[in-house]
Coordinates of C-alpha atoms and ligand atoms in Angstrom, one line a residue:
X66 CA 64.1 8.3 177.4
X67 CA 67.3 7.0 178.9
X68 CA 68.1 8.2 182.4
X69 CA 71.0 10.6 181.7
X70 CA 69.1 12.5 179.0
X71 CA 66.5 13.5 181.5
X72 CA 67.5 16.9 182.9
X73 CA 64.4 17.3 185.0
X74 CA 61.6 14.8 185.3
X75 CA 58.4 14.0 187.3
X76 CA 58.2 10.6 188.8
X77 CA 54.5 9.5 189.1
X78 CA 54.0 6.7 191.5
X79 CA 51.0 4.7 190.4
X80 CA 51.1 2.6 193.5
X81 CA 50.7 5.7 195.6
X82 CA 47.8 6.7 193.4
X83 CA 46.2 3.3 194.0
X84 CA 46.6 3.7 197.8
X85 CA 45.2 7.2 197.8
X86 CA 42.3 5.9 195.7
X87 CA 41.5 3.1 198.1
X88 CA 41.9 5.4 201.2
X89 CA 39.4 7.9 199.7
X90 CA 37.0 5.1 198.7
X91 CA 37.1 3.8 202.2
X92 CA 35.8 7.1 203.5
X93 CA 32.6 6.7 201.4
X94 CA 29.8 4.2 201.6
X95 CA 30.5 1.1 199.6
X96 CA 27.6 1.9 197.3
X97 CA 29.0 5.4 196.6
X98 CA 30.5 5.8 193.1
X99 CA 33.9 7.3 192.5
X100 CA 34.6 10.0 189.9
X101 CA 38.3 10.5 189.4
X102 CA 39.0 14.1 188.4
X103 CA 41.7 14.0 185.7
X104 CA 41.3 17.5 184.2
X105 CA 44.4 19.6 183.4
X106 CA 46.4 16.5 182.4
X107 CA 45.5 14.9 185.8
X108 CA 46.8 17.9 187.7
X109 CA 50.0 17.6 185.8
X110 CA 50.4 13.9 186.5
X111 CA 49.6 12.7 183.0
X112 CA 45.9 12.2 182.1
X113 CA 46.2 9.0 180.1
X114 CA 48.3 6.9 182.5
X115 CA 46.3 8.2 185.5
X116 CA 43.0 7.6 183.8
X117 CA 44.0 4.0 182.8
X118 CA 45.2 3.3 186.4
X119 CA 41.9 4.6 187.8
X120 CA 39.9 2.7 185.3
X121 CA 41.7 -0.5 186.3
X122 CA 41.2 0.2 190.0
X123 CA 37.5 0.4 189.4
X124 CA 36.7 4.1 189.4
X125 CA 33.2 4.3 187.9
X126 CA 33.6 7.7 186.4
X127 CA 36.3 10.2 185.2
X128 CA 35.9 13.9 184.6
X129 CA 37.8 16.5 182.6
X130 CA 37.5 20.2 181.9
X131 CA 36.8 20.2 178.2
X132 CA 36.2 18.2 175.0
X133 CA 39.8 18.0 174.0
X134 CA 40.7 16.4 177.3
X135 CA 37.9 13.9 176.9
X136 CA 39.0 13.0 173.4
X137 CA 42.6 12.5 174.4
X138 CA 41.4 9.8 176.8
X139 CA 39.0 8.1 174.3
X140 CA 41.8 8.1 171.7
X141 CA 44.0 6.4 174.2
X142 CA 41.4 3.7 174.6
X143 CA 40.0 4.7 178.0
X144 CA 36.4 3.3 178.1
X145 CA 35.2 4.5 181.5
X146 CA 32.3 7.0 181.5
X147 CA 33.7 10.6 181.2
X148 CA 32.0 13.8 182.2
X149 CA 33.0 17.2 180.9
X150 CA 32.8 19.6 183.8
X151 CA 33.1 22.7 181.6
X152 CA 31.0 23.8 178.7
X153 CA 31.1 22.4 175.2
X154 CA 29.7 24.4 172.3
X155 CA 26.5 22.6 171.2
X156 CA 27.9 22.3 167.7
X157 CA 30.3 19.7 169.1
X158 CA 27.4 17.5 170.3
X159 CA 28.3 15.0 167.5
X160 CA 31.7 14.4 169.0
X161 CA 30.1 13.8 172.5
X162 CA 27.7 11.3 171.0
X163 CA 30.3 9.5 168.8
X164 CA 32.7 9.0 171.7
X165 CA 30.1 8.4 174.5
X166 CA 31.1 11.5 176.5
X167 CA 28.7 13.0 179.1
X168 CA 28.3 16.7 179.2
X169 CA 27.5 19.2 182.0
X170 CA 24.5 21.4 181.3
X171 CA 24.0 24.5 183.4
X172 CA 21.2 26.4 181.6
X173 CA 18.1 25.8 179.6
X174 CA 19.3 27.3 176.4
X175 CA 22.3 24.9 176.2
X176 CA 20.0 22.0 177.1
X177 CA 17.7 23.0 174.2
X178 CA 20.6 23.2 171.8
X179 CA 22.0 19.8 172.9
X180 CA 18.5 18.3 172.7
X181 CA 18.1 19.5 169.2
X182 CA 21.5 18.1 168.2
X183 CA 20.9 14.7 169.8
X184 CA 17.5 14.5 168.3
X185 CA 18.9 15.2 164.9
X186 CA 21.6 12.6 165.4
X187 CA 18.9 10.0 166.5
X188 CA 21.0 9.1 169.6
X189 CA 20.5 10.1 173.3
X190 CA 23.2 12.4 174.8
X191 CA 24.1 11.8 178.4
X192 CA 24.1 14.9 180.5
X193 CA 24.6 16.0 184.1
X194 CA 22.7 19.1 185.3
X195 CA 24.8 21.6 187.1
X196 CA 23.2 23.8 189.8
X197 CA 24.8 26.9 191.4
X198 CA 24.2 26.8 195.1
X199 CA 26.8 29.4 196.0
X200 CA 29.9 29.0 193.9
X201 CA 28.7 31.6 191.3
X202 CA 30.4 29.8 188.5
X203 CA 28.3 27.5 186.2
X204 CA 24.9 26.2 186.8
X205 CA 21.2 27.1 187.3
X206 CA 21.0 29.6 190.1
X207 CA 19.6 27.9 193.2
X208 CA 19.8 30.2 196.2
X209 CA 16.7 30.4 198.5
X210 CA 15.1 33.1 196.3
X211 CA 15.5 31.0 193.2
X212 CA 14.8 27.4 194.4
X213 CA 11.3 27.2 193.0
X214 CA 12.3 28.9 189.8
X215 CA 15.3 26.5 189.4
X216 CA 13.0 23.5 189.9
X217 CA 10.7 24.8 187.2
X218 CA 13.6 25.4 184.7
X219 CA 14.9 21.9 185.4
X220 CA 11.5 20.4 184.9
X221 CA 11.4 22.0 181.4
X222 CA 15.0 20.9 180.7
X223 CA 14.1 17.3 181.6
X224 CA 11.1 17.3 179.3
X225 CA 13.4 18.0 176.3
X226 CA 13.8 15.0 173.9
X227 CA 17.1 13.4 173.2
X228 CA 18.8 14.0 176.5
X229 CA 19.6 11.3 179.1
X230 CA 19.7 13.0 182.5
X231 CA 22.1 10.8 184.3
X232 CA 23.3 13.1 187.1
X233 CA 22.8 16.4 189.0
X234 CA 25.6 18.2 190.8
X235 CA 26.8 21.3 192.5
X236 CA 30.2 22.5 193.7
X237 CA 31.2 23.9 197.0
X238 CA 33.0 27.2 197.2
X239 CA 34.6 26.8 200.6
X240 CA 34.5 23.2 201.8
X241 CA 38.0 23.6 203.2
X242 CA 37.2 26.7 205.1
X243 CA 33.7 27.5 206.1
X244 CA 31.4 24.8 207.4
X245 CA 28.3 27.0 207.7
X246 CA 28.6 28.2 204.1
X247 CA 29.1 24.6 202.9
X248 CA 26.1 23.3 204.8
X249 CA 24.0 26.2 203.4
X250 CA 25.0 25.2 199.9
X251 CA 24.3 21.5 200.7
X252 CA 20.9 22.4 202.1
X253 CA 20.0 24.3 199.0
X254 CA 21.0 21.3 196.9
X255 CA 18.9 18.9 199.0
X256 CA 16.0 21.3 199.0
X257 CA 16.1 21.4 195.2
X258 CA 16.3 17.7 195.0
X259 CA 13.1 17.5 197.2
X260 CA 11.3 19.9 195.0
X261 CA 12.3 17.9 191.9
X262 CA 11.2 14.7 193.5
X263 CA 7.8 16.3 194.2
X264 CA 7.6 16.8 190.5
X265 CA 8.5 13.2 189.8
X266 CA 12.0 14.1 188.7
X267 CA 14.8 11.9 190.1
X268 CA 18.4 11.9 189.0
X269 CA 20.2 8.6 189.3
X270 CA 23.6 10.2 190.3
X271 CA 23.6 13.1 192.7
X272 CA 27.1 14.4 193.5
X273 CA 28.8 17.4 195.1
X274 CA 31.8 16.3 197.1
X275 CA 35.3 17.3 195.7
X276 CA 38.3 16.5 197.9
X277 CA 37.6 18.9 200.8
X278 CA 34.1 17.6 201.2
X279 CA 35.1 14.0 200.7
X280 CA 37.5 14.5 203.7
X281 CA 35.5 16.9 205.8
X282 CA 31.8 16.1 205.2
X283 CA 30.8 12.5 204.7
X284 CA 27.1 13.6 204.7
X285 CA 27.7 15.2 201.3
X286 CA 29.0 12.1 199.5
X287 CA 25.5 11.2 198.2
X288 CA 25.7 8.9 195.1
X289 CA 29.3 9.7 194.0
X290 CA 32.4 11.5 195.3
X291 CA 34.5 13.6 193.0
X292 CA 38.0 14.1 194.3
X293 CA 40.9 15.5 192.4
X294 CA 43.8 16.9 194.5
X295 CA 43.4 14.2 197.3
X296 CA 43.8 11.5 194.7
X297 CA 47.2 13.0 193.9
X298 CA 48.1 12.8 197.6
X299 CA 47.6 16.4 198.6
X300 CA 45.2 17.9 201.2
X301 CA 43.0 20.8 200.0
X302 CA 44.0 22.6 203.2
X303 CA 46.2 21.8 206.2
X304 CA 44.7 20.0 209.1
X305 CA 42.9 17.2 207.3
X306 CA 45.8 14.7 207.7
X307 CA 44.1 12.8 210.5
X308 CA 41.0 12.0 208.4
X309 CA 42.9 10.0 205.8
X310 CA 46.6 9.2 205.1
X311 CA 47.5 10.4 201.6
X312 CA 50.8 10.1 199.8
X313 CA 52.0 12.6 197.1
X314 CA 52.0 10.9 193.8
X315 CA 54.4 13.2 192.0
X316 CA 58.1 13.7 192.8
X317 CA 59.7 16.4 190.7
X318 CA 63.4 15.8 190.3
X319 CA 66.4 17.3 188.6
X320 CA 70.0 16.4 188.4
X321 CA 73.0 18.7 189.3
X322 CA 74.4 20.0 186.1
X323 CA 77.6 21.6 187.4
X324 CA 79.2 22.6 190.7
X325 CA 81.3 25.8 190.9
X326 CA 83.4 27.3 193.6
X327 CA 82.9 31.1 193.6
X328 CA 84.4 33.7 195.9
X329 CA 82.6 36.0 198.3
X330 CA 81.4 39.1 196.5
X331 CA 80.3 37.3 193.3
X332 CA 76.9 38.1 192.0
X333 CA 74.7 35.2 191.0
X334 CA 72.1 35.1 188.2
X335 CA 70.1 37.7 186.3
X336 CA 69.8 41.1 187.9
X337 CA 72.7 40.3 190.2
X338 CA 70.1 40.3 193.0
X339 CA 72.2 37.9 195.1
X340 CA 75.9 38.6 196.0
X341 CA 77.7 35.8 197.7
X342 CA 78.5 36.7 201.3
X343 CA 81.1 33.9 201.7
X344 CA 83.2 31.8 199.5
X345 CA 80.6 29.4 198.2
X346 CA 80.0 26.2 196.4
X347 CA 77.2 26.7 193.9
X348 CA 75.3 23.9 192.1
X349 CA 73.6 24.7 188.8
X350 CA 70.3 22.8 188.4
X351 CA 68.8 22.4 184.9
X352 CA 65.3 23.5 185.9
X353 CA 63.7 26.8 185.4
X354 CA 60.4 28.6 185.0
X355 CA 59.9 27.1 181.5
X356 CA 59.6 23.8 183.4
X357 CA 57.0 25.3 185.7
X358 CA 59.4 25.9 188.5
X359 CA 58.2 29.4 189.5
X360 CA 60.4 32.4 189.1
X361 CA 58.8 33.7 192.3
X362 CA 60.8 31.0 194.1
X363 CA 64.0 33.1 193.4
X364 CA 66.3 33.3 196.3
X365 CA 63.8 31.8 198.7
X366 CA 62.9 28.2 198.2
X367 CA 65.0 25.2 199.2
X368 CA 65.6 22.0 197.3
X369 CA 66.6 18.6 198.6
X370 CA 70.0 17.1 197.5
X371 CA 70.7 13.8 199.1
X372 CA 69.9 14.2 202.8
X373 CA 70.6 17.9 202.7
X374 CA 68.8 21.0 201.7
X375 CA 70.1 23.7 199.4
X376 CA 68.8 27.3 199.2
X377 CA 68.1 28.9 195.8
X378 CA 70.6 31.7 195.0
X379 CA 69.4 34.6 192.9
X380 CA 66.8 34.5 190.2
X381 CA 65.3 31.3 188.7
X382 CA 66.1 31.5 185.0
X383 CA 64.0 30.0 182.2
X384 CA 66.0 26.7 182.1
X385 CA 68.3 26.8 185.1
X386 CA 68.7 27.9 188.6
X387 CA 71.5 28.0 191.2
X388 CA 71.6 26.6 194.7
X389 CA 74.0 27.0 197.6
X390 CA 75.7 23.7 198.4
X391 CA 78.6 25.1 200.5
X392 CA 77.4 23.2 203.5
X393 CA 76.7 20.0 201.5
X394 CA 80.2 18.7 200.7
X395 CA 80.2 15.9 198.2
X396 CA 77.5 17.2 195.9
X397 CA 78.7 16.4 192.4
X398 CA 77.4 16.8 188.9
X399 CA 74.8 14.0 188.2
X400 CA 73.4 13.9 191.7
X401 CA 69.7 13.9 191.9
X402 CA 67.8 16.7 193.6
X403 CA 64.2 16.7 194.7
X404 CA 62.2 19.9 193.9
X405 CA 58.8 18.7 195.0
X406 CA 58.5 15.5 197.0
X407 CA 58.1 14.0 200.5
X408 CA 61.1 16.0 201.9
X409 CA 60.4 19.1 199.9
X410 CA 56.6 19.5 199.9
X411 CA 55.1 21.3 197.0
X412 CA 52.9 23.0 199.7
X413 CA 56.0 24.8 200.9
X414 CA 56.6 26.3 197.5
X415 CA 52.9 27.3 197.2
X416 CA 52.9 29.0 200.6
X417 CA 56.0 30.8 199.7
X418 CA 54.5 32.4 196.6
X419 CA 51.0 32.8 198.0
X420 CA 49.2 30.2 195.9
X421 CA 48.0 26.7 196.3
X422 CA 49.7 23.4 195.5
X423 CA 47.1 22.8 192.7
X424 CA 48.7 25.6 190.6
X425 CA 52.3 24.3 191.1
X426 CA 51.3 20.8 190.1
X427 CA 49.4 21.9 187.0
X428 CA 52.2 24.2 186.0
X429 CA 54.9 21.4 185.7
X430 CA 55.3 22.0 182.0
X431 CA 55.1 19.6 179.0
X432 CA 58.9 19.7 178.7
X433 CA 59.2 17.7 181.9
X434 CA 59.0 14.0 181.1
X435 CA 56.7 12.0 183.3
X436 CA 58.2 8.7 184.4
X437 CA 55.7 6.2 185.7
X438 CA 56.6 3.9 188.6
X439 CA 54.6 1.1 190.1
X440 CA 51.2 -0.1 188.8
X441 CA 53.1 -3.1 187.3
X442 CA 55.1 -0.9 185.0
X443 CA 58.5 0.7 185.2
X444 CA 58.3 3.4 182.6
Ligands
PLP23 C1 38.2 20.5 189.9 C2 36.9 20.0 190.3 C3 36.8 19.0 191.3 C4 38.0 18.4 192.0 O1 38.4 19.3 193.0 P1 39.5 19.0 194.1 O2 39.5 20.1 195.0 O3 40.8 18.9 193.3 O4 39.1 17.7 194.7 C5 35.5 18.5 191.5 N1 34.5 19.0 191.0 C6 34.5 20.0 190.1 C7 33.3 20.6 189.5 C8 35.8 20.6 189.8 O5 35.8 21.6 188.9

């Protein structure tokens, strides 16, 4: 798409992605594998270009949320191993086998159904076992009261034909907040692994560290780390900046559509919630909530225009919003404005509306073209 047609776009800097990748890898043991989490369209950064970049950087594994996301990567020619972190109905086992996609299994019934499908297809299906050590999401329950039972269920699952048990993993609920809880989860996981080893069951790839644990708890790295948000240059929580220098990969930009001089007393945008207190210069930005720019930002967030900052005026509309540029003389139609970027951190927007930067990044909508920089390519 030529430059002037882009009303709002997301620049994705693959050189920054590469530096983040290397910085995170450097935190782990050289023998530790790296699973790049590219679910949700790589947290809004574009699954295929990000997966290709990670593959060429040497990431041993990729992971996605669901079968469709895995197939998108395979159809684009991505060959790295892919793990589906969510569930896939066993009737789609054929697609997993055909495309060489590994599946998470979190209960014995699913294991049995996948085993039957793989046996019928005459081809082993690669699976990773998920255990629930305290997240209460997917996986075989494995708190202190259920450790022995979990080991027994896993022994039966591992005896099923047709499945190649490549990995075992768990997920931390509070690795950015509560060390004691995280270590309790980790201890449960290690305890389970010991009980399995006593039964002669050993999984080649044991993994549990998403970004927060990659940064906070090196002891949890085990055989593979599994970062998502950190790869995209964001800390799971404030205060981890000293551990590792990360750079935001996405810069969300728009371009001033119009500049208007409006007198004091004029109401701005839907609901007339904002009435200008002074004669003002108002810039119209062609970005709105249909682009994933939250309506909750209305009248509150600032954008960057050149070296200055401009405050949102009134409600964010579906496709446009207005900002106050009275104190930024010289702003003209066509000027670039940064919505999320180094000088306008996405974290500020997330804090403002009481959510996390993950959600803002994932919500940058498909209407917003992604423009790839670096990585040996311009577009
Ligand atoms: C999303 C996800 C990750 C990545 O989490 P980040 O906090 O983005 O690093 C890792 N593991 C599982 C199971 C996930 O669902």
